[in-house]
């Protein structure tokens, strides 16, 4: 029989406040202090097991051992995902629903999005050049919002773009917040869901027409495992779940500007060597904090590496810490895009948007769209626009989730770079 070892513990009654204080680094700090990739803690009065590293990620994405149903705190469901969202499903129901997302993440559809994005970038550049300075994070959220709605086949009226951007942005900016900010996020999601639910009903009744080959049409008329249309509320939730993550790419694009400002020598490499771009983008995704951890619940009791995990145990996977694990990455706290020159993707070491097989696990289906969108943003920031980064507070705190710099990145004197005519 396998020897059963006691799981290392983070001593104390409850560590909810410590988690809030340390944020992204809470699990990683304990893994370092306890010298382990598994430890037990208590969050909000409940026992939780924290995992990290490549082996921990492999275990976490073993769907025979873990489920997502009833694992997420209600505050996350009510702001980030929505009730009965694909992220909360398991097994065949999850795989079937996820196909709805994978079907619109084809190369052709991603290229369509990039074509729309290019138009929005050009329009935005014209507007930005008329202003002394811009708050880049807010501008990019609006740009992505307009592009996302056009992409799904339901273009926004220009007057509504900022409202929808604020509602969608609040969904990923407020789940970890407490007090008024969190409730503002909930209220904005509720308003957005109601508007989208009414739109679903109008499209189904032919009161509003959308193109049959559009993403909007596919989501509105998608059928579940039993061959029935999703109820209007769930369809609305899933439409939001394709729009919201697109807007959230603004966080990564902000990090690109920060990286170019913090490591100016990288700009030279990017200009000289086009093949350097994908390395730079992967390092931005690895280096900067996006998701802190993923959450699941043990389906049944099992033993892993000599440790017993009981049925129903809440399990947290250290996403940020795995991306900064010294056993996986040389000098993990240094920004070094070259580390990806000969890197082989094993699906469990670089996990900013989840791990495992995108078709079968809960890895984000929009990961490639994210990478391509970041690539276009980087091209504009390096080759197609000039700007100044004035003195400002770009410090990011590790206990603010998502980690958005205080200044939200201010750019000054934005100008289009005119291509020379030979």
Short mmCIF file of C-alpha atoms in Angstrom, two decimals:
data_model
loop_
_atom_site.label_atom_id
_atom_site.label_comp_id
_atom_site.label_asym_id
_atom_site.label_seq_id
_atom_site.Cartn_x
_atom_site.Cartn_y
_atom_site.Cartn_z
CA UNK A 1 0.00 0.00 0.00
CA UNK A 2 1.08 3.56 -0.70
CA UNK A 3 2.22 5.49 2.37
CA UNK A 4 -0.11 8.38 3.19
CA UNK A 5 1.63 11.59 4.19
CA UNK A 6 0.07 14.53 5.95
CA UNK A 7 -0.42 17.46 3.57
CA UNK A 8 1.77 20.42 4.68
CA UNK A 9 -0.38 23.10 6.32
CA UNK A 10 -0.37 26.86 6.36
CA UNK A 11 -0.73 27.21 10.11
CA UNK A 12 -3.53 29.38 11.47
CA UNK A 13 -7.30 29.50 11.82
CA UNK A 14 -8.17 31.22 8.52
CA UNK A 15 -6.11 32.87 5.79
CA UNK A 16 -8.73 34.86 3.90
CA UNK A 17 -7.19 38.19 4.94
CA UNK A 18 -3.69 36.97 4.08
CA UNK A 19 -4.94 35.91 0.65
CA UNK A 20 -6.39 39.37 0.12
CA UNK A 21 -3.17 40.99 1.32
CA UNK A 22 -0.78 38.90 -0.81
CA UNK A 23 -3.09 38.34 -3.79
CA UNK A 24 -1.34 36.72 -6.73
CA UNK A 25 1.64 35.69 -4.58
CA UNK A 26 -0.21 34.01 -1.69
CA UNK A 27 0.07 30.41 -2.96
CA UNK A 28 3.55 30.88 -4.42
CA UNK A 29 4.85 32.35 -1.15
CA UNK A 30 3.55 29.34 0.83
CA UNK A 31 4.97 26.88 -1.70
CA UNK A 32 8.38 28.50 -1.27
CA UNK A 33 8.18 28.69 2.53
CA UNK A 34 6.88 25.13 2.95
CA UNK A 35 9.05 23.82 0.09
CA UNK A 36 6.14 21.93 -1.44
CA UNK A 37 3.81 22.06 -4.44
CA UNK A 38 0.83 21.08 -2.29
CA UNK A 39 -0.39 22.52 0.98
CA UNK A 40 -3.57 22.88 2.98
CA UNK A 41 -5.08 26.18 4.08
CA UNK A 42 -8.42 27.64 5.15
CA UNK A 43 -10.22 30.26 3.05
CA UNK A 44 -13.53 31.80 4.17
CA UNK A 45 -13.74 29.18 6.90
CA UNK A 46 -13.36 26.25 4.47
CA UNK A 47 -10.49 23.84 4.03
CA UNK A 48 -8.72 24.21 0.70
CA UNK A 49 -5.79 22.43 -0.90
CA UNK A 50 -3.45 24.54 -3.02
CA UNK A 51 -1.49 23.03 -5.92
CA UNK A 52 1.28 24.44 -8.08
CA UNK A 53 3.93 23.52 -10.61
CA UNK A 54 3.72 21.33 -13.68
CA UNK A 55 2.66 18.16 -11.85
CA UNK A 56 0.10 20.11 -9.85
CA UNK A 57 -1.36 21.53 -13.08
CA UNK A 58 -1.48 18.06 -14.65
CA UNK A 59 -3.41 16.79 -11.64
CA UNK A 60 -5.76 19.76 -11.55
CA UNK A 61 -6.81 19.29 -15.18
CA UNK A 62 -7.50 15.58 -14.70
CA UNK A 63 -11.27 15.69 -15.17
CA UNK A 64 -11.72 12.24 -13.65
CA UNK A 65 -10.66 13.75 -10.33
CA UNK A 66 -12.06 17.29 -10.29
CA UNK A 67 -15.26 19.13 -11.11
CA UNK A 68 -16.14 22.81 -11.55
CA UNK A 69 -19.77 22.57 -10.47
CA UNK A 70 -20.28 24.22 -7.06
CA UNK A 71 -16.57 25.02 -6.83
CA UNK A 72 -16.62 28.74 -7.61
CA UNK A 73 -17.50 31.30 -4.92
CA UNK A 74 -20.88 32.85 -5.63
CA UNK A 75 -19.28 36.30 -6.02
CA UNK A 76 -17.27 34.98 -9.01
CA UNK A 77 -20.32 33.41 -10.65
CA UNK A 78 -22.39 36.55 -10.12
CA UNK A 79 -19.78 38.86 -11.67
CA UNK A 80 -17.29 37.03 -13.87
CA UNK A 81 -18.97 33.96 -15.37
CA UNK A 82 -22.73 34.16 -14.89
CA UNK A 83 -25.19 31.49 -13.77
CA UNK A 84 -24.97 28.13 -15.60
CA UNK A 85 -22.02 29.34 -17.67
CA UNK A 86 -19.77 26.93 -19.57
CA UNK A 87 -17.04 27.44 -16.94
CA UNK A 88 -19.29 25.88 -14.28
CA UNK A 89 -20.11 22.71 -16.24
CA UNK A 90 -18.43 19.30 -16.24
CA UNK A 91 -18.19 16.18 -18.37
CA UNK A 92 -20.19 15.80 -21.55
CA UNK A 93 -22.29 18.88 -20.79
CA UNK A 94 -19.12 20.98 -20.63
CA UNK A 95 -17.60 19.50 -23.78
CA UNK A 96 -20.83 19.98 -25.73
CA UNK A 97 -21.26 23.61 -24.61
CA UNK A 98 -17.60 24.37 -25.19
CA UNK A 99 -17.96 23.34 -28.84
CA UNK A 100 -20.13 26.43 -29.21
CA UNK A 101 -17.07 28.52 -28.38
CA UNK A 102 -14.52 26.41 -30.25
CA UNK A 103 -16.65 26.62 -33.40
CA UNK A 104 -16.14 30.39 -33.49
CA UNK A 105 -12.43 30.30 -32.66
CA UNK A 106 -11.35 28.99 -36.05
CA UNK A 107 -8.53 30.64 -38.00
CA UNK A 108 -11.09 32.13 -40.37
CA UNK A 109 -13.12 33.68 -37.54
CA UNK A 110 -10.01 34.96 -35.76
CA UNK A 111 -8.84 36.55 -39.01
CA UNK A 112 -12.27 38.20 -39.31
CA UNK A 113 -11.81 39.65 -35.85
CA UNK A 114 -8.34 40.95 -36.70
CA UNK A 115 -9.70 42.65 -39.83
CA UNK A 116 -12.29 44.43 -37.69
CA UNK A 117 -9.66 45.26 -35.07
CA UNK A 118 -7.45 46.90 -37.69
CA UNK A 119 -10.28 49.22 -38.74
CA UNK A 120 -10.95 50.14 -35.10
CA UNK A 121 -7.24 50.80 -34.45
CA UNK A 122 -7.10 53.13 -37.46
CA UNK A 123 -10.19 55.03 -36.31
CA UNK A 124 -8.87 55.23 -32.75
CA UNK A 125 -5.51 56.56 -33.94
CA UNK A 126 -7.28 59.40 -35.73
CA UNK A 127 -9.12 60.30 -32.51
CA UNK A 128 -6.11 59.89 -30.22
CA UNK A 129 -4.01 62.20 -32.39
CA UNK A 130 -6.48 65.03 -31.66
CA UNK A 131 -5.94 64.76 -27.89
CA UNK A 132 -3.05 65.87 -25.71
CA UNK A 133 -3.12 62.59 -23.79
CA UNK A 134 -5.23 59.46 -23.45
CA UNK A 135 -5.89 56.90 -20.72
CA UNK A 136 -4.78 53.96 -22.80
CA UNK A 137 -6.47 51.20 -20.78
CA UNK A 138 -9.91 52.80 -21.09
CA UNK A 139 -9.40 53.57 -24.78
CA UNK A 140 -8.37 50.00 -25.57
CA UNK A 141 -11.36 48.59 -23.68
CA UNK A 142 -13.67 50.71 -25.82
CA UNK A 143 -11.81 49.75 -29.01
CA UNK A 144 -12.09 46.04 -28.17
CA UNK A 145 -15.74 46.41 -27.22
CA UNK A 146 -16.65 47.91 -30.59
CA UNK A 147 -14.65 45.23 -32.42
CA UNK A 148 -16.15 42.39 -30.37
CA UNK A 149 -19.77 43.39 -31.05
CA UNK A 150 -19.12 43.81 -34.77
CA UNK A 151 -17.36 40.45 -34.79
CA UNK A 152 -20.29 38.55 -33.30
CA UNK A 153 -22.62 40.18 -35.80
CA UNK A 154 -24.37 42.79 -33.69
CA UNK A 155 -22.62 46.16 -34.18
CA UNK A 156 -22.99 48.67 -31.35
CA UNK A 157 -24.40 52.10 -31.87
CA UNK A 158 -21.52 54.49 -31.22
CA UNK A 159 -23.42 56.15 -28.36
CA UNK A 160 -23.75 52.81 -26.53
CA UNK A 161 -20.14 51.67 -26.84
CA UNK A 162 -18.89 53.24 -23.61
CA UNK A 163 -21.86 51.95 -21.60
CA UNK A 164 -21.36 48.39 -22.81
CA UNK A 165 -17.61 48.69 -22.29
CA UNK A 166 -18.13 49.76 -18.67
CA UNK A 167 -20.58 46.92 -18.01
CA UNK A 168 -18.37 44.26 -19.54
CA UNK A 169 -15.23 45.68 -17.93
CA UNK A 170 -16.82 45.65 -14.47
CA UNK A 171 -17.37 41.89 -14.80
CA UNK A 172 -13.65 41.09 -14.75
CA UNK A 173 -12.58 44.07 -12.64
CA UNK A 174 -14.87 43.42 -9.64
CA UNK A 175 -14.97 39.68 -8.70
CA UNK A 176 -12.14 39.99 -6.17
CA UNK A 177 -13.29 43.38 -4.86
CA UNK A 178 -15.27 43.89 -1.68
CA UNK A 179 -17.91 46.42 -0.74
CA UNK A 180 -19.39 48.94 -3.20
CA UNK A 181 -17.04 48.08 -6.08
CA UNK A 182 -18.13 44.44 -6.04
CA UNK A 183 -21.83 45.31 -5.92
CA UNK A 184 -21.41 47.78 -8.77
CA UNK A 185 -19.94 44.90 -10.79
CA UNK A 186 -22.87 42.64 -9.95
CA UNK A 187 -25.41 45.30 -10.88
CA UNK A 188 -23.70 46.00 -14.19
CA UNK A 189 -23.69 42.29 -15.06
CA UNK A 190 -27.39 42.06 -14.18
CA UNK A 191 -28.20 45.00 -16.44
CA UNK A 192 -26.13 43.56 -19.28
CA UNK A 193 -27.71 40.12 -18.90
CA UNK A 194 -31.24 41.55 -19.01
CA UNK A 195 -30.47 43.56 -22.16
CA UNK A 196 -28.86 40.54 -23.82
CA UNK A 197 -31.70 38.22 -22.76
CA UNK A 198 -34.25 40.54 -24.38
CA UNK A 199 -32.12 40.65 -27.52
CA UNK A 200 -31.99 36.83 -27.65
CA UNK A 201 -35.79 36.68 -27.41
CA UNK A 202 -36.22 39.30 -30.14
CA UNK A 203 -33.84 37.44 -32.48
CA UNK A 204 -35.68 34.16 -31.87
CA UNK A 205 -39.02 35.81 -32.62
CA UNK A 206 -37.65 37.49 -35.79
CA UNK A 207 -38.24 40.92 -34.28
CA UNK A 208 -34.50 41.53 -34.77
CA UNK A 209 -32.59 39.97 -37.65
CA UNK A 210 -28.94 38.88 -37.60
CA UNK A 211 -26.95 37.11 -40.29
CA UNK A 212 -27.34 33.32 -40.16
CA UNK A 213 -23.59 32.79 -40.44
CA UNK A 214 -22.88 35.22 -37.58
CA UNK A 215 -21.55 34.23 -34.17
CA UNK A 216 -24.60 35.87 -32.61
CA UNK A 217 -26.93 33.61 -34.59
CA UNK A 218 -24.93 30.51 -33.66
CA UNK A 219 -25.14 31.31 -29.95
CA UNK A 220 -28.80 32.33 -29.97
CA UNK A 221 -29.86 29.11 -31.73
CA UNK A 222 -27.37 26.70 -30.13
CA UNK A 223 -28.97 23.51 -28.82
CA UNK A 224 -28.04 21.55 -25.71
CA UNK A 225 -27.32 17.82 -25.42
CA UNK A 226 -31.05 17.06 -25.56
CA UNK A 227 -31.54 19.06 -28.74
CA UNK A 228 -33.27 21.98 -27.03
CA UNK A 229 -32.43 25.65 -27.36
CA UNK A 230 -30.62 27.07 -24.36
CA UNK A 231 -33.01 29.13 -22.25
CA UNK A 232 -32.74 32.83 -23.06
CA UNK A 233 -30.95 33.63 -19.80
CA UNK A 234 -28.22 31.03 -20.39
CA UNK A 235 -27.83 32.04 -24.04
CA UNK A 236 -27.38 35.65 -22.85
CA UNK A 237 -24.76 34.54 -20.31
CA UNK A 238 -22.76 32.70 -22.98
CA UNK A 239 -22.92 35.60 -25.45
CA UNK A 240 -21.50 37.77 -22.67
CA UNK A 241 -18.88 35.06 -22.07
CA UNK A 242 -17.52 35.57 -25.56
CA UNK A 243 -17.64 39.38 -25.36
CA UNK A 244 -16.20 39.83 -21.85
CA UNK A 245 -12.92 37.93 -22.43
CA UNK A 246 -12.28 39.92 -25.61
CA UNK A 247 -12.57 43.16 -23.61
CA UNK A 248 -10.28 41.65 -20.94
CA UNK A 249 -7.45 41.42 -23.49
CA UNK A 250 -7.09 45.15 -22.71
CA UNK A 251 -5.26 44.09 -19.51
CA UNK A 252 -2.63 42.25 -21.58
CA UNK A 253 -2.32 45.11 -24.07
CA UNK A 254 -1.72 47.44 -21.15
CA UNK A 255 1.06 45.11 -20.00
CA UNK A 256 2.62 45.35 -23.48
CA UNK A 257 2.92 49.14 -23.12
CA UNK A 258 4.34 48.70 -19.62
CA UNK A 259 6.92 46.17 -20.84
CA UNK A 260 8.03 48.47 -23.67
CA UNK A 261 8.40 51.32 -21.15
CA UNK A 262 10.14 49.24 -18.48
CA UNK A 263 12.44 47.39 -20.90
CA UNK A 264 13.17 49.87 -23.72
CA UNK A 265 15.87 47.63 -25.24
CA UNK A 266 13.07 45.21 -26.19
CA UNK A 267 11.74 47.75 -28.69
CA UNK A 268 14.99 47.55 -30.66
CA UNK A 269 14.81 43.75 -30.81
CA UNK A 270 11.18 43.86 -31.94
CA UNK A 271 11.97 46.32 -34.74
CA UNK A 272 14.99 44.39 -35.98
CA UNK A 273 13.66 40.85 -35.73
CA UNK A 274 9.99 40.18 -36.66
CA UNK A 275 10.36 36.63 -35.36
CA UNK A 276 10.93 38.07 -31.90
CA UNK A 277 7.28 39.17 -31.59
CA UNK A 278 5.78 35.80 -30.53
CA UNK A 279 8.54 35.37 -27.91
CA UNK A 280 7.79 38.81 -26.49
CA UNK A 281 4.05 38.14 -26.36
CA UNK A 282 4.48 34.82 -24.55
CA UNK A 283 6.77 36.46 -22.01
CA UNK A 284 4.22 39.21 -21.36
CA UNK A 285 1.62 36.49 -20.74
CA UNK A 286 3.97 34.59 -18.44
CA UNK A 287 5.54 37.50 -16.58
CA UNK A 288 2.65 39.81 -15.73
CA UNK A 289 -0.24 38.83 -13.40
CA UNK A 290 -3.53 37.99 -15.10
CA UNK A 291 -5.46 35.15 -13.38
CA UNK A 292 -4.16 34.35 -9.85
CA UNK A 293 -5.52 30.82 -9.55
CA UNK A 294 -8.16 28.41 -10.85
CA UNK A 295 -10.72 26.65 -8.66
CA UNK A 296 -12.16 23.12 -8.65
CA UNK A 297 -13.58 20.55 -6.25
CA UNK A 298 -12.51 16.93 -5.75
CA UNK A 299 -15.09 14.54 -7.26
CA UNK A 300 -14.10 11.70 -4.95
CA UNK A 301 -11.32 10.82 -2.53
CA UNK A 302 -7.97 9.86 -4.04
CA UNK A 303 -4.24 9.79 -3.28
CA UNK A 304 -1.65 11.81 -5.19
CA UNK A 305 2.10 11.60 -4.54
CA UNK A 306 1.39 10.10 -1.13
CA UNK A 307 -1.14 12.79 -0.12
CA UNK A 308 -4.81 12.01 0.45
CA UNK A 309 -7.32 14.47 -1.02
CA UNK A 310 -10.85 13.98 0.25
CA UNK A 311 -14.06 14.12 -1.78
CA UNK A 312 -15.54 17.62 -1.88
CA UNK A 313 -12.25 19.36 -1.03
CA UNK A 314 -11.85 22.79 -2.61
CA UNK A 315 -8.65 22.90 -4.69
CA UNK A 316 -6.83 26.00 -5.97
CA UNK A 317 -4.28 25.80 -8.80
CA UNK A 318 -1.54 28.41 -8.58
CA UNK A 319 -1.61 29.92 -12.08
CA UNK A 320 0.58 32.94 -11.40
CA UNK A 321 3.01 30.90 -9.29
CA UNK A 322 3.32 28.15 -11.90
CA UNK A 323 4.20 30.80 -14.48
CA UNK A 324 6.91 31.97 -12.03
CA UNK A 325 8.04 28.57 -10.81
CA UNK A 326 11.87 28.42 -10.60
CA UNK A 327 11.68 24.68 -11.31
CA UNK A 328 10.12 25.47 -14.70
CA UNK A 329 11.60 28.86 -15.60
CA UNK A 330 15.19 30.11 -15.26
CA UNK A 331 15.20 33.47 -13.43
CA UNK A 332 11.38 33.56 -13.41
CA UNK A 333 11.19 37.10 -12.02
CA UNK A 334 13.18 38.54 -14.92
CA UNK A 335 11.58 39.60 -18.20
CA UNK A 336 13.37 37.43 -20.78
CA UNK A 337 11.44 36.75 -24.02
CA UNK A 338 14.41 34.74 -25.36
CA UNK A 339 13.44 31.92 -23.01
CA UNK A 340 10.73 30.99 -25.54
CA UNK A 341 13.12 30.65 -28.50
CA UNK A 342 13.37 26.86 -28.16
CA UNK A 343 10.44 26.32 -25.83
CA UNK A 344 8.18 23.32 -26.39
CA UNK A 345 4.61 23.80 -25.21
CA UNK A 346 3.69 20.98 -22.83
CA UNK A 347 0.29 22.54 -21.91
CA UNK A 348 1.05 22.53 -18.17
CA UNK A 349 3.96 24.93 -17.56
CA UNK A 350 2.76 28.14 -19.27
CA UNK A 351 -0.84 28.41 -18.06
CA UNK A 352 -1.93 32.10 -17.96
CA UNK A 353 -5.30 31.09 -19.44
CA UNK A 354 -5.46 27.57 -18.06
CA UNK A 355 -3.78 24.28 -18.86
CA UNK A 356 -4.40 21.01 -20.63
CA UNK A 357 -6.13 20.35 -23.93
CA UNK A 358 -8.29 23.29 -24.97
CA UNK A 359 -10.93 20.99 -26.50
CA UNK A 360 -11.49 18.83 -23.43
CA UNK A 361 -10.42 20.80 -20.34
CA UNK A 362 -11.37 24.22 -18.99
CA UNK A 363 -8.47 25.92 -20.78
CA UNK A 364 -9.66 29.18 -22.35
CA UNK A 365 -10.92 28.59 -25.92
CA UNK A 366 -9.98 32.16 -26.84
CA UNK A 367 -6.27 31.81 -26.09
CA UNK A 368 -5.20 32.01 -29.74
CA UNK A 369 -7.47 35.00 -30.31
CA UNK A 370 -5.76 36.66 -27.33
CA UNK A 371 -2.29 36.01 -28.73
CA UNK A 372 -3.22 37.28 -32.21
CA UNK A 373 -4.89 40.39 -30.77
CA UNK A 374 -1.81 41.13 -28.67
CA UNK A 375 0.31 40.70 -31.79
CA UNK A 376 -1.68 43.32 -33.68
CA UNK A 377 -1.53 45.69 -30.72
CA UNK A 378 2.24 45.24 -30.49
CA UNK A 379 2.62 45.96 -34.21
CA UNK A 380 0.74 49.24 -33.82
CA UNK A 381 2.67 50.23 -30.70
CA UNK A 382 6.04 49.49 -32.32
CA UNK A 383 5.58 50.32 -35.99
CA UNK A 384 2.44 52.36 -36.62
CA UNK A 385 2.23 55.00 -33.90
CA UNK A 386 4.49 57.36 -31.97
CA UNK A 387 3.70 58.37 -28.43
CA UNK A 388 5.25 59.50 -25.19
CA UNK A 389 4.83 57.79 -21.84
CA UNK A 390 4.79 60.70 -19.36
CA UNK A 391 5.82 60.29 -15.74
CA UNK A 392 3.02 58.48 -13.93
CA UNK A 393 2.30 55.80 -11.33
CA UNK A 394 2.48 52.57 -13.34
CA UNK A 395 3.06 50.45 -10.26
CA UNK A 396 0.94 47.32 -10.17
CA UNK A 397 -0.04 45.85 -6.83
CA UNK A 398 -0.09 42.09 -6.45
CA UNK A 399 -3.21 42.22 -4.27
CA UNK A 400 -5.38 43.95 -6.88
CA UNK A 401 -7.06 41.48 -9.22
CA UNK A 402 -6.83 42.05 -12.13
CA UNK A 403 -3.59 43.97 -11.66
CA UNK A 404 -4.18 47.24 -13.45
CA UNK A 405 -1.63 50.05 -12.91
CA UNK A 406 -2.86 52.98 -10.88
CA UNK A 407 -2.52 55.42 -13.78
CA UNK A 408 -4.16 52.91 -16.19
CA UNK A 409 -1.25 53.89 -18.50
CA UNK A 410 -1.36 57.41 -19.82
CA UNK A 411 0.00 58.08 -23.30
CA UNK A 412 0.80 61.58 -24.54
CA UNK A 413 1.10 63.09 -28.02
CA UNK A 414 -0.08 60.00 -29.88
CA UNK A 415 0.64 60.30 -33.59
CA UNK A 416 0.30 58.00 -36.56
CA UNK A 417 3.55 56.89 -38.19
CA UNK A 418 3.31 57.71 -41.88
CA UNK A 419 4.75 55.04 -44.15
CA UNK A 420 7.54 56.38 -46.36
CA UNK A 421 6.93 56.29 -50.11
CA UNK A 422 9.84 55.00 -52.19
#
